mmCIF file with all atom_site columns, C-alpha atoms in Angstrom:
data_model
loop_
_atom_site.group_PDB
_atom_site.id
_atom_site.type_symbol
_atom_site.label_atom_id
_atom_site.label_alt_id
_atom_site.label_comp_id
_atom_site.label_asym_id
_atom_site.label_entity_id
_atom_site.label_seq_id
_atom_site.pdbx_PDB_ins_code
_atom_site.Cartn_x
_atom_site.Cartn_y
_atom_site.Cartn_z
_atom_site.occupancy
_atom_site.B_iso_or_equiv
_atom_site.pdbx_formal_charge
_atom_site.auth_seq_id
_atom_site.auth_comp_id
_atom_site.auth_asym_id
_atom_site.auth_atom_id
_atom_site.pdbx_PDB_model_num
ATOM 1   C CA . UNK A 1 1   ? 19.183  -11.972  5.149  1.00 44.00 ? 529 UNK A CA 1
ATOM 2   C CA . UNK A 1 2   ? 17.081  -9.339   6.944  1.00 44.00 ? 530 UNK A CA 1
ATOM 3   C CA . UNK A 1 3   ? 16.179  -5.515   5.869  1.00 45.00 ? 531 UNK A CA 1
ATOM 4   C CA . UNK A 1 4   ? 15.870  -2.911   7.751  1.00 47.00 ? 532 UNK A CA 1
ATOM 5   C CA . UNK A 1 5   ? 14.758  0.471    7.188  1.00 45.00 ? 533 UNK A CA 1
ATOM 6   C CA . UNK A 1 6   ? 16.480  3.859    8.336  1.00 44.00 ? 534 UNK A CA 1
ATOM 7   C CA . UNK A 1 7   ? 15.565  7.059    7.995  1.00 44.00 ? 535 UNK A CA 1
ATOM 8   C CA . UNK A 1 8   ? 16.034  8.943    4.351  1.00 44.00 ? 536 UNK A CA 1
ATOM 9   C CA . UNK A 1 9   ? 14.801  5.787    2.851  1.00 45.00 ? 537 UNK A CA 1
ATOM 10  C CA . UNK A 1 10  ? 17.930  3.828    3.015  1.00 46.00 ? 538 UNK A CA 1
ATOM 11  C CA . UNK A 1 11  ? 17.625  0.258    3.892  1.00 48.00 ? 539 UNK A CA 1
ATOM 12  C CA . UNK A 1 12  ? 20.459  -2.076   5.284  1.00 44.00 ? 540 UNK A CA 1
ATOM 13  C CA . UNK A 1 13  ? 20.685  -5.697   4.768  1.00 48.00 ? 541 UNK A CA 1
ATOM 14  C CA . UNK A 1 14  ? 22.015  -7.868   7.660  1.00 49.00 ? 542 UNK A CA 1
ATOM 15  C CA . UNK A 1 15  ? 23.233  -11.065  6.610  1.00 45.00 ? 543 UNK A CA 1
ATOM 16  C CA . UNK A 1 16  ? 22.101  -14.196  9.140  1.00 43.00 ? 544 UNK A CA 1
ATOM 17  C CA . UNK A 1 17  ? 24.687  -16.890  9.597  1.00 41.00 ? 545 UNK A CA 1
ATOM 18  C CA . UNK A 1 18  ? 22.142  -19.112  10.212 1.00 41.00 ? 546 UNK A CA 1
ATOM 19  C CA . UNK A 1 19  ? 22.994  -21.223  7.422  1.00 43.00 ? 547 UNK A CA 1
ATOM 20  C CA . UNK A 1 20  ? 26.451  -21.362  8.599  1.00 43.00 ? 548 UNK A CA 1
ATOM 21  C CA . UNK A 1 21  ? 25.958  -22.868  11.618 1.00 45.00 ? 549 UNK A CA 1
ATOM 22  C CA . UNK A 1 22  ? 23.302  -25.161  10.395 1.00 44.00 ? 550 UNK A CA 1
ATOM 23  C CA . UNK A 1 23  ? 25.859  -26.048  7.961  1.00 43.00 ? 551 UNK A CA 1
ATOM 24  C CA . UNK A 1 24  ? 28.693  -26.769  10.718 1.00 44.00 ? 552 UNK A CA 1
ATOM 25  C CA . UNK A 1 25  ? 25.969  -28.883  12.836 1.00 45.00 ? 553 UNK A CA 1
ATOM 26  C CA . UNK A 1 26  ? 25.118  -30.910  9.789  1.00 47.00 ? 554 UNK A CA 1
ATOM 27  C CA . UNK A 1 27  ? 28.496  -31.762  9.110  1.00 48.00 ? 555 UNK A CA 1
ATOM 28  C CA . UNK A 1 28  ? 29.161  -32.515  12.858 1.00 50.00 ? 556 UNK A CA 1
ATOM 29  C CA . UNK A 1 29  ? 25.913  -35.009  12.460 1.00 50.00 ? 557 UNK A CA 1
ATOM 30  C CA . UNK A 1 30  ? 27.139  -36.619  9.602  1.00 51.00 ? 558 UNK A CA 1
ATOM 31  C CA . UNK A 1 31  ? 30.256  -38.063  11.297 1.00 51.00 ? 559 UNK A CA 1
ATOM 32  C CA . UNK A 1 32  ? 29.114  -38.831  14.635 1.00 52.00 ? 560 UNK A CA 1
ATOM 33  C CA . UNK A 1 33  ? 26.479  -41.090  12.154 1.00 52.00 ? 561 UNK A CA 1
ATOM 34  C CA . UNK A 1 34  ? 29.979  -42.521  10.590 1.00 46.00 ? 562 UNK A CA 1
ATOM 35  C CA . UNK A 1 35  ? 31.507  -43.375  13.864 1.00 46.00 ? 563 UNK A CA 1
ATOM 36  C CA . UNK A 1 36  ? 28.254  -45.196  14.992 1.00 48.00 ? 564 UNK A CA 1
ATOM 37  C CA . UNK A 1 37  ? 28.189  -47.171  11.816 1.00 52.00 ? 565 UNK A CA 1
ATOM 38  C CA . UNK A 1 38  ? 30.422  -49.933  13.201 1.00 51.00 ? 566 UNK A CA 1
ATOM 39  C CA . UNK A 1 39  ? 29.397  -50.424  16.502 1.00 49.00 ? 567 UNK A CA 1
ATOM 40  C CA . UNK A 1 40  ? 25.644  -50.734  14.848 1.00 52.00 ? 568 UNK A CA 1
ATOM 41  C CA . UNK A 1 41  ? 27.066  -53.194  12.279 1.00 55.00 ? 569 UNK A CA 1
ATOM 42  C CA . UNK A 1 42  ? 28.911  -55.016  15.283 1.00 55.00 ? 570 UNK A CA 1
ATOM 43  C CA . UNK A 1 43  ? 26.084  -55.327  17.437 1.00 65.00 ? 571 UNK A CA 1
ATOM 44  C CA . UNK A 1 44  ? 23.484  -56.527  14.860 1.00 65.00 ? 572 UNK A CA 1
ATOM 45  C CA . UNK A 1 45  ? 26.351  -59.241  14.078 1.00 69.00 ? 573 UNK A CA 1
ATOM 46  C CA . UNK A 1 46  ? 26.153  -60.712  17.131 1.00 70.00 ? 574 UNK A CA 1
ATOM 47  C CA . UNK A 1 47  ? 22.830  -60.509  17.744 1.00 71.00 ? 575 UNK A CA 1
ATOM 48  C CA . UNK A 1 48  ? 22.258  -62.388  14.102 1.00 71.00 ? 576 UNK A CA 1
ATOM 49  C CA . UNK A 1 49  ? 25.087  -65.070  15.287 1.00 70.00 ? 577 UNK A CA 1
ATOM 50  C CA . UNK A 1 50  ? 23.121  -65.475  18.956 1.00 70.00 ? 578 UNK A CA 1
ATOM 51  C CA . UNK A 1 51  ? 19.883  -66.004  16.824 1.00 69.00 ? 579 UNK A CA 1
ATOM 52  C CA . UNK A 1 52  ? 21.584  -68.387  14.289 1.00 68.00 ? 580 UNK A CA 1
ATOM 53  C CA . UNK A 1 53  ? 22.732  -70.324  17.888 1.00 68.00 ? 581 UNK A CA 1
ATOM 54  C CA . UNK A 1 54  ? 19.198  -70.712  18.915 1.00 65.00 ? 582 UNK A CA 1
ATOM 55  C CA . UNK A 1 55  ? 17.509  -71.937  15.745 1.00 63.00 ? 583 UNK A CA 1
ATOM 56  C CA . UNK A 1 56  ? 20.725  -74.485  15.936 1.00 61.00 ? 584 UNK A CA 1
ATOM 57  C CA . UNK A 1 57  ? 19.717  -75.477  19.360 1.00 56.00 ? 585 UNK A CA 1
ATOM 58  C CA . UNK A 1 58  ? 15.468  -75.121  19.245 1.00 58.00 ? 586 UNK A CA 1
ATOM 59  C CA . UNK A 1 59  ? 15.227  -77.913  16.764 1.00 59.00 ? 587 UNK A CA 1
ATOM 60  C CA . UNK A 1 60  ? 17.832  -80.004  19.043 1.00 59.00 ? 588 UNK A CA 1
ATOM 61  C CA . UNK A 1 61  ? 15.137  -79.457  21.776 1.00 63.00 ? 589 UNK A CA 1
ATOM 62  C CA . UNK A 1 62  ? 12.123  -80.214  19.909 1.00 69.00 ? 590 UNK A CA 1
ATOM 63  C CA . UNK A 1 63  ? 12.986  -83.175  18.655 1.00 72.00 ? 591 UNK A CA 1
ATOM 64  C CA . UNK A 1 64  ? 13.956  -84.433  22.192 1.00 73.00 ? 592 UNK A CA 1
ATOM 65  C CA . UNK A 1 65  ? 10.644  -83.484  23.114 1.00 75.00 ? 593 UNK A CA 1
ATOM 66  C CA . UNK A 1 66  ? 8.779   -85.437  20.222 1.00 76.00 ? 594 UNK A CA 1
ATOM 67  C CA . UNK A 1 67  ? 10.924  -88.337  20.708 1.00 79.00 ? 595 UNK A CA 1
ATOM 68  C CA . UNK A 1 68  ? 10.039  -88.224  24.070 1.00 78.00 ? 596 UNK A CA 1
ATOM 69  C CA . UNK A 1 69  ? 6.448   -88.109  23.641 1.00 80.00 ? 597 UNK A CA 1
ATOM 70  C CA . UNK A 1 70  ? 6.867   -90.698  20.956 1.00 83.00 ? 598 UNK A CA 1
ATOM 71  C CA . UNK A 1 71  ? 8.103   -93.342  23.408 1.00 84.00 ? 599 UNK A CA 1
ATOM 72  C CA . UNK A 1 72  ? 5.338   -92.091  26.033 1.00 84.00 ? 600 UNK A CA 1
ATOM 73  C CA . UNK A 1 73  ? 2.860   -93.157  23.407 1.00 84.00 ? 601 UNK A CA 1
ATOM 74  C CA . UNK A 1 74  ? 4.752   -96.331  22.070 1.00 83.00 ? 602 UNK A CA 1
ATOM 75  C CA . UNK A 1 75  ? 4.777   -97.758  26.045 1.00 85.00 ? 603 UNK A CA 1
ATOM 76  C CA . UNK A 1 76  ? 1.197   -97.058  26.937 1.00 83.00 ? 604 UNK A CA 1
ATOM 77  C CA . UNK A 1 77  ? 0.096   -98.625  23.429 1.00 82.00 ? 605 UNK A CA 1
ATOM 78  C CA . UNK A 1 78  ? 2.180   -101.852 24.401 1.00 85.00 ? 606 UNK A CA 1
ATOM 79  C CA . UNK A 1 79  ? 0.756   -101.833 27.798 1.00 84.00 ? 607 UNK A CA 1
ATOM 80  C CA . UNK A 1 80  ? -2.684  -101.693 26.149 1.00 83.00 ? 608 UNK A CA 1
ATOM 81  C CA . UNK A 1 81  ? -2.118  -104.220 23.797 1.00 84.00 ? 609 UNK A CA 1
ATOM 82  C CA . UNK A 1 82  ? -0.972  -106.573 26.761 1.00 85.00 ? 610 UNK A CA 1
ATOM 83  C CA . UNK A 1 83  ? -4.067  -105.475 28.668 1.00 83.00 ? 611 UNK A CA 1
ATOM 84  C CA . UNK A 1 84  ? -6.410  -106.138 25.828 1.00 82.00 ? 612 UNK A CA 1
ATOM 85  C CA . UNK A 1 85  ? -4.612  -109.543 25.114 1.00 85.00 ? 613 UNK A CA 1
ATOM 86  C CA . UNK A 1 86  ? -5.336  -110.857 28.720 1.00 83.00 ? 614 UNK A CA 1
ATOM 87  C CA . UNK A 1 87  ? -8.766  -109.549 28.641 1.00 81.00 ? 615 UNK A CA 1
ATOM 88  C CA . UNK A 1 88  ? -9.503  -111.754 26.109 1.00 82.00 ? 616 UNK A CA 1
ATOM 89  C CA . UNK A 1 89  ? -7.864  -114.675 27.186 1.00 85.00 ? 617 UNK A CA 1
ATOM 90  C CA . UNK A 1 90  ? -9.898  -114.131 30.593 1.00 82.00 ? 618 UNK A CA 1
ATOM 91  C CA . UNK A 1 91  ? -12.889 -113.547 28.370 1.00 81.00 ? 619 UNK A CA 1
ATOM 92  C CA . UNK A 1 92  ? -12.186 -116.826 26.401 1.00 84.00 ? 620 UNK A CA 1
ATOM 93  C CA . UNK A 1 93  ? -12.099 -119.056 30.364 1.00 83.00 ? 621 UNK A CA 1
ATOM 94  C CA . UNK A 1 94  ? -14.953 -117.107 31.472 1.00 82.00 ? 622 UNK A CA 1
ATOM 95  C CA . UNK A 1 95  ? -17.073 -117.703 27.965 1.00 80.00 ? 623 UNK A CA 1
ATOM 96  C CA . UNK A 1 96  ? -15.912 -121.816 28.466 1.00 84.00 ? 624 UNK A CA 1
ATOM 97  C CA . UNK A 1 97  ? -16.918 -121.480 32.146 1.00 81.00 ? 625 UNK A CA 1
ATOM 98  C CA . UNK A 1 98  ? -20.807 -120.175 31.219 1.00 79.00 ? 626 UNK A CA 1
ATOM 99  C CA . UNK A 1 99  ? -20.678 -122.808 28.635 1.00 82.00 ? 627 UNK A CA 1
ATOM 100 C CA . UNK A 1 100 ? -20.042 -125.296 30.885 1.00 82.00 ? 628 UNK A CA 1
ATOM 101 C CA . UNK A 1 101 ? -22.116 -123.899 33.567 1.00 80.00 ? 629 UNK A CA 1
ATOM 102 C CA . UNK A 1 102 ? -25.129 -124.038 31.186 1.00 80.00 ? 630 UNK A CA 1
ATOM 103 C CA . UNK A 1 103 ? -24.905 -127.347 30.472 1.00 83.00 ? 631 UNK A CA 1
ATOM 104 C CA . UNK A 1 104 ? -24.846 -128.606 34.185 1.00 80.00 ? 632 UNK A CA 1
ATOM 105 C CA . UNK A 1 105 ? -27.492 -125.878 34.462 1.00 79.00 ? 633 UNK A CA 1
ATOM 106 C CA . UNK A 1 106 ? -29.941 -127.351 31.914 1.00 82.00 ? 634 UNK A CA 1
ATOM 107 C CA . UNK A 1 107 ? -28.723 -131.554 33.156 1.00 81.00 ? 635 UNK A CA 1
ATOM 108 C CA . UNK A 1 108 ? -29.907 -130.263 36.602 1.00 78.00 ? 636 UNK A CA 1
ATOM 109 C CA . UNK A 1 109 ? -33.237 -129.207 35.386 1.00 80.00 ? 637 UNK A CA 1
ATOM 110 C CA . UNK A 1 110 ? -34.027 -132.220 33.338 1.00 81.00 ? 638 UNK A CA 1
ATOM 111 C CA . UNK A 1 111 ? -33.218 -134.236 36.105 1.00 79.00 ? 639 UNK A CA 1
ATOM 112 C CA . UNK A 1 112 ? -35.488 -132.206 38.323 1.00 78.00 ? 640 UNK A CA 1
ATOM 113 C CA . UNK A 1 113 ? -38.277 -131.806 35.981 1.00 81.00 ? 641 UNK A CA 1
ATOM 114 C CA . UNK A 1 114 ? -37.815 -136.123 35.834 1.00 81.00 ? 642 UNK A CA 1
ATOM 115 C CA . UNK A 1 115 ? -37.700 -136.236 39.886 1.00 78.00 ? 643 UNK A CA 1
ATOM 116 C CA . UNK A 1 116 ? -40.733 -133.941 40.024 1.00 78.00 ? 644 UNK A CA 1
ATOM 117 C CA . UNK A 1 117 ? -42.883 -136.088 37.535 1.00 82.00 ? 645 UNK A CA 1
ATOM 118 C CA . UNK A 1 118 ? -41.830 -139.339 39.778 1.00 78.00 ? 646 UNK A CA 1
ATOM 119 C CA . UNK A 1 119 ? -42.591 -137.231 42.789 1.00 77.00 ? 647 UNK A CA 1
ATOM 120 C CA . UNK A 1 120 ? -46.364 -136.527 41.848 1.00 81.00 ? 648 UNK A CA 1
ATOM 121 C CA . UNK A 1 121 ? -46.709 -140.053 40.619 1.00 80.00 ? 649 UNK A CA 1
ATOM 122 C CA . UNK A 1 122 ? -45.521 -141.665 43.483 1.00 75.00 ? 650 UNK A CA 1
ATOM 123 C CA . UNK A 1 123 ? -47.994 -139.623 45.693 1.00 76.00 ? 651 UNK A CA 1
ATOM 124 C CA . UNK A 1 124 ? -50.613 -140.302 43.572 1.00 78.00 ? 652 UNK A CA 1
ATOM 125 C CA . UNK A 1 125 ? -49.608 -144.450 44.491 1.00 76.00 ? 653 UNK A CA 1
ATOM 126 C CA . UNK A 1 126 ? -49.191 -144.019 48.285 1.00 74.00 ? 654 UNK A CA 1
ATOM 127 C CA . UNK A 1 127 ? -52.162 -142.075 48.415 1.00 78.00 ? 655 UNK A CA 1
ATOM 128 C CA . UNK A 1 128 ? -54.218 -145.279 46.653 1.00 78.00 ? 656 UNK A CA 1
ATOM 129 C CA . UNK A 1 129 ? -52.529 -147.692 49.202 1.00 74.00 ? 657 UNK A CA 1
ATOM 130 C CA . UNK A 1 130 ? -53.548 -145.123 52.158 1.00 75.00 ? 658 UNK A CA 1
ATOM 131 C CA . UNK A 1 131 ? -56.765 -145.026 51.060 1.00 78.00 ? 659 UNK A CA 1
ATOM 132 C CA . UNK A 1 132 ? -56.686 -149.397 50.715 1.00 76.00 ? 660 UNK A CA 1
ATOM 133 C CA . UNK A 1 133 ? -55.401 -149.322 54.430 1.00 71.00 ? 661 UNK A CA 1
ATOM 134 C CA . UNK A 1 134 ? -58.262 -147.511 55.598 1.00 74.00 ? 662 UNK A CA 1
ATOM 135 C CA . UNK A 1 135 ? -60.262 -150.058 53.860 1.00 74.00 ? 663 UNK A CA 1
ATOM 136 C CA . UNK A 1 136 ? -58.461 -152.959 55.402 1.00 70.00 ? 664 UNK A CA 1
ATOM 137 C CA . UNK A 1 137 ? -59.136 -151.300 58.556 1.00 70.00 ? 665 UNK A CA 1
ATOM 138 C CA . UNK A 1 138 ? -63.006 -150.831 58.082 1.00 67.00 ? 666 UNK A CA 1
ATOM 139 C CA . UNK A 1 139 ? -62.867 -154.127 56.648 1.00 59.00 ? 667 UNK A CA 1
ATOM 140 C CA . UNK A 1 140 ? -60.423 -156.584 58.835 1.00 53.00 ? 668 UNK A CA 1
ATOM 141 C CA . UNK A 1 141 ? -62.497 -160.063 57.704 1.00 51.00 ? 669 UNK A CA 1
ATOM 142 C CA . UNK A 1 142 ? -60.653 -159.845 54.919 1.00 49.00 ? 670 UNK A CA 1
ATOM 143 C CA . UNK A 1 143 ? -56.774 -160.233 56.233 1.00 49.00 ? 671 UNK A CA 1
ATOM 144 C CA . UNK A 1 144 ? -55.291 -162.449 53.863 1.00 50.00 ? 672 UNK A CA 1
ATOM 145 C CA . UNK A 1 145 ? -56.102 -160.347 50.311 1.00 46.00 ? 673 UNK A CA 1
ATOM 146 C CA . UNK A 1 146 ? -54.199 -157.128 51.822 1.00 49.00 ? 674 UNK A CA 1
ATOM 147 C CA . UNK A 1 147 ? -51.635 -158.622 53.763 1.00 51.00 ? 675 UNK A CA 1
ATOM 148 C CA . UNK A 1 148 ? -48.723 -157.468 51.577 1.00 52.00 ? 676 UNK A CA 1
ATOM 149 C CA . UNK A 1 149 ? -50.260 -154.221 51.509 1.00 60.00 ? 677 UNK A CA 1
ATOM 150 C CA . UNK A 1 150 ? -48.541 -152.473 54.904 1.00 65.00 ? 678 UNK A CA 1
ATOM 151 C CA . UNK A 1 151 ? -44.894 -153.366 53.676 1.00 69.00 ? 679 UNK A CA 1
ATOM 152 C CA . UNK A 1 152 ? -45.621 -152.158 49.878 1.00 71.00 ? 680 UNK A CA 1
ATOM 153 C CA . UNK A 1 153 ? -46.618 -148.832 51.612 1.00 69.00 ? 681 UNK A CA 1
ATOM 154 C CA . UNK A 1 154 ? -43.567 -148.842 53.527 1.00 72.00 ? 682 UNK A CA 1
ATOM 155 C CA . UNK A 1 155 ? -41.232 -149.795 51.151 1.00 74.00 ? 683 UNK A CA 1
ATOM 156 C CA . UNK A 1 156 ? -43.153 -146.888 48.539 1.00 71.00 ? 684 UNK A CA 1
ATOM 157 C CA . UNK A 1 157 ? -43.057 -144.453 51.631 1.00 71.00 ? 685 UNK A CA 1
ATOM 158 C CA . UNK A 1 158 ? -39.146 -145.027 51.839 1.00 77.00 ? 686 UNK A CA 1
ATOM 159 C CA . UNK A 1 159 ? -38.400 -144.609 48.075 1.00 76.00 ? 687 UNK A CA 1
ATOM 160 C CA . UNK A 1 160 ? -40.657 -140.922 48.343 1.00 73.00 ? 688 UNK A CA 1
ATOM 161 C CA . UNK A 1 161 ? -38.798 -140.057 51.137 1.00 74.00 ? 689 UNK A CA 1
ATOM 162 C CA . UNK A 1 162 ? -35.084 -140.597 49.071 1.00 76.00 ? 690 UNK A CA 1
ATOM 163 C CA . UNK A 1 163 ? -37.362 -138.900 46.078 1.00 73.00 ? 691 UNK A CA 1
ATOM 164 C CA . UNK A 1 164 ? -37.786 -136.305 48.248 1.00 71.00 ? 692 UNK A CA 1
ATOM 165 C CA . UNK A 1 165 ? -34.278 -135.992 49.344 1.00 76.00 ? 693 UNK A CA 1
ATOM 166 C CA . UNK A 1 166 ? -33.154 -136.396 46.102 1.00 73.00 ? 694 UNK A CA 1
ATOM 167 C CA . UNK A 1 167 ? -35.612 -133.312 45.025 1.00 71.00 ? 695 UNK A CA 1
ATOM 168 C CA . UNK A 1 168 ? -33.972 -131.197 47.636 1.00 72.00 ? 696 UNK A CA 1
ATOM 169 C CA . UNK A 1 169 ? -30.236 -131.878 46.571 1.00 74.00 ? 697 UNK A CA 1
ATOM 170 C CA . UNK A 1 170 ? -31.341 -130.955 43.261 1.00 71.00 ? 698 UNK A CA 1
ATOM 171 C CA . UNK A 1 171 ? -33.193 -127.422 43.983 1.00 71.00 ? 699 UNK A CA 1
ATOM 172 C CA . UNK A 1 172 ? -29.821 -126.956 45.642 1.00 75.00 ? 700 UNK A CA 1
ATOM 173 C CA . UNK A 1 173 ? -27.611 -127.274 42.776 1.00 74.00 ? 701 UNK A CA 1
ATOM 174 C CA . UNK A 1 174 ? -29.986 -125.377 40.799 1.00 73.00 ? 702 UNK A CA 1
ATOM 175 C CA . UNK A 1 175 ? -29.531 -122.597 42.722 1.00 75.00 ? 703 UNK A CA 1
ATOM 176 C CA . UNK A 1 176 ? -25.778 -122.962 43.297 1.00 76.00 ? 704 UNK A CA 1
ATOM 177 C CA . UNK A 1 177 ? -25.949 -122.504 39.389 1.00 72.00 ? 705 UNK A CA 1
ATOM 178 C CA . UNK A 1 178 ? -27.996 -119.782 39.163 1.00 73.00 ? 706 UNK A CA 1
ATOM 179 C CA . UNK A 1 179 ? -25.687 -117.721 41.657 1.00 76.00 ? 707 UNK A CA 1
ATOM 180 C CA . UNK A 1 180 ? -22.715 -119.058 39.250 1.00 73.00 ? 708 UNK A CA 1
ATOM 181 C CA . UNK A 1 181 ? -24.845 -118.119 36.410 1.00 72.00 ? 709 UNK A CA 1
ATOM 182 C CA . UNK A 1 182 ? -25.230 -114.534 37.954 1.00 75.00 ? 710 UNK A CA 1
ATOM 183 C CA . UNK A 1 183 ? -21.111 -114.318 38.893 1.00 73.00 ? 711 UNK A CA 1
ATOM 184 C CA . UNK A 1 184 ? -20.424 -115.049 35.203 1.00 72.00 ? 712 UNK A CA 1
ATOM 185 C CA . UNK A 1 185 ? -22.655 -112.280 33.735 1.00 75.00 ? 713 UNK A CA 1
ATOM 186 C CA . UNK A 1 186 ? -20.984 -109.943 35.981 1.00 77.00 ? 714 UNK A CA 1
ATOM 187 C CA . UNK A 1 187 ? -17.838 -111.160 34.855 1.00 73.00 ? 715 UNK A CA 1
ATOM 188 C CA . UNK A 1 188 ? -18.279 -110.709 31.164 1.00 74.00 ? 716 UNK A CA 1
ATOM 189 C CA . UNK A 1 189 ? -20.141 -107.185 32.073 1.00 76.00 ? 717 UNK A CA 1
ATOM 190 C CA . UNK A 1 190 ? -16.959 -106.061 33.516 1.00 75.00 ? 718 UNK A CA 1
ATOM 191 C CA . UNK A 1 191 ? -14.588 -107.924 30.820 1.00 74.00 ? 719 UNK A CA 1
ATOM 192 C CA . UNK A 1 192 ? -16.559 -105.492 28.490 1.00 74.00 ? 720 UNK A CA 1
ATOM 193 C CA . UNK A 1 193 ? -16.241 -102.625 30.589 1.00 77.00 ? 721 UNK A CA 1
ATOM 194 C CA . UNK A 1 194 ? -12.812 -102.837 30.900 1.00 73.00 ? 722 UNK A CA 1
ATOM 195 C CA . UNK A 1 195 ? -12.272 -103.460 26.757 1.00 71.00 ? 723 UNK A CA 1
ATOM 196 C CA . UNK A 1 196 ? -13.843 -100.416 25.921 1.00 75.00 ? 724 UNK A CA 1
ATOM 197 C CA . UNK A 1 197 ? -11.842 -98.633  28.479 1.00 73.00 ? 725 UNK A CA 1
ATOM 198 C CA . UNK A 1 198 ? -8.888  -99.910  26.820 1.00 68.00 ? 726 UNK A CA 1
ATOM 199 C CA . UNK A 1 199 ? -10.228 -99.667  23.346 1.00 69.00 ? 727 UNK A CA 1
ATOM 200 C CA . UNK A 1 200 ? -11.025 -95.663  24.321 1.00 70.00 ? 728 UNK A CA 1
ATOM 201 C CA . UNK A 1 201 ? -7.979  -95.085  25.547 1.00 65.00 ? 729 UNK A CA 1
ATOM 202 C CA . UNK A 1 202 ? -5.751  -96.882  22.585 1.00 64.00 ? 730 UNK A CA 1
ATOM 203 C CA . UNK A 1 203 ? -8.057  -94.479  20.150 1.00 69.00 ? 731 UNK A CA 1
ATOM 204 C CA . UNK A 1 204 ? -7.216  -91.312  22.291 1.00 67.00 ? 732 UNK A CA 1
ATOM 205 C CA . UNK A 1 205 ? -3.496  -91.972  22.267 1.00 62.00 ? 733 UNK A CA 1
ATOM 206 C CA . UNK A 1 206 ? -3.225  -92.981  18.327 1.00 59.00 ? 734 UNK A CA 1
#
């Protein structure tokens, strides 16, 4: 409501419908709001049913996918376990070989360390009969006290010469062992590499 002044002091009130047709508006408001209502309540329906429908199906797919990865993890452990159990058998045949190969190793040496000391003490004989030929030869009135002499030296000179022979068989095998002796370390190196591998790999998976 608005005053107004005219002349004579007389004032006039004008009366604003204002509130009328904020009234009518609000009342036109309200019932569009009622006629929304249900579609609101409809929609929010469905869209609780479509989310009920995937929390039904997510835990369908997630256990799919941890029983999948389960059986990943159960193979590779069994194909570890396999690996690890023929590592060790080939661990076992190659510890039996180097214990065998040790053996022969230290037969070899005794029998060339033996050889050896035969070797030096045969020299040190031939080398007494060389120096009694030379004698006989300075001295030939004397015929008949070194006349087996020659064919002891010869006979001597053959058995140094199988010695000899013998020695050189022996270095041989010695160092046929110690080349066997070197394969088999690199064996077991590896055998070990290849068990930790498979021991780091089990612990990564578990």
């Amino acid at each position: 409501m608005n005053e107004r002044s005219l002349g004579g002091g007389t004032r006039v009130r004008r009366t604003s419908f204002a509130g009328g047709r904020s009234s009518k508006t609000t009342g036109i408001g309200s019932r569009r709001r009622v006629a929304m209502q249900p579609l609101k309540r409809k929609s929010l329906t469905s869209i609780l049913q479509q989310q009920q429908q995937q929390q039904k199906i997510q835990p369908k797919q997630t256990w799919s996918k941890q029983l999948g990865v389960i059986t990943e993890i159960a193979e590779e452990e069994s194909s570890l376990r396999s690996l690890v159990e023929s590592l060790k058998v080939e661990f076992e045949n190659v510890k039996k070989e180097h214990s065998e190969l040790k053996e022969k190793e230290e037969e070899t040496e005794s029998i060339a360390r033996n050889l050896h000391v035969k070797r030096r003490k045969s020299k040190s004989e031939l080398e007494a009969y060389l120096a009694e030929e030379a004698k006989i030869r300075v001295y030939p009135r004397k015929p008949r006290v070194h006349k087996k002499k020659p064919k002891q030296m010869k006979n001597k000179a053959m058995e140094l010469k199988k010695e000899a022979e013998a020695t050189k068989n022996c270095a041989q095998r010695i160092r046929e062992a110690a080349e066997v002796k070197v394969a088999g370390t690199r064996a077991l190196d590896q055998i070990k590499l290849l068990s930790e591998r498979g021991s780091a790999a089990r612990a990564s998976t578990s």
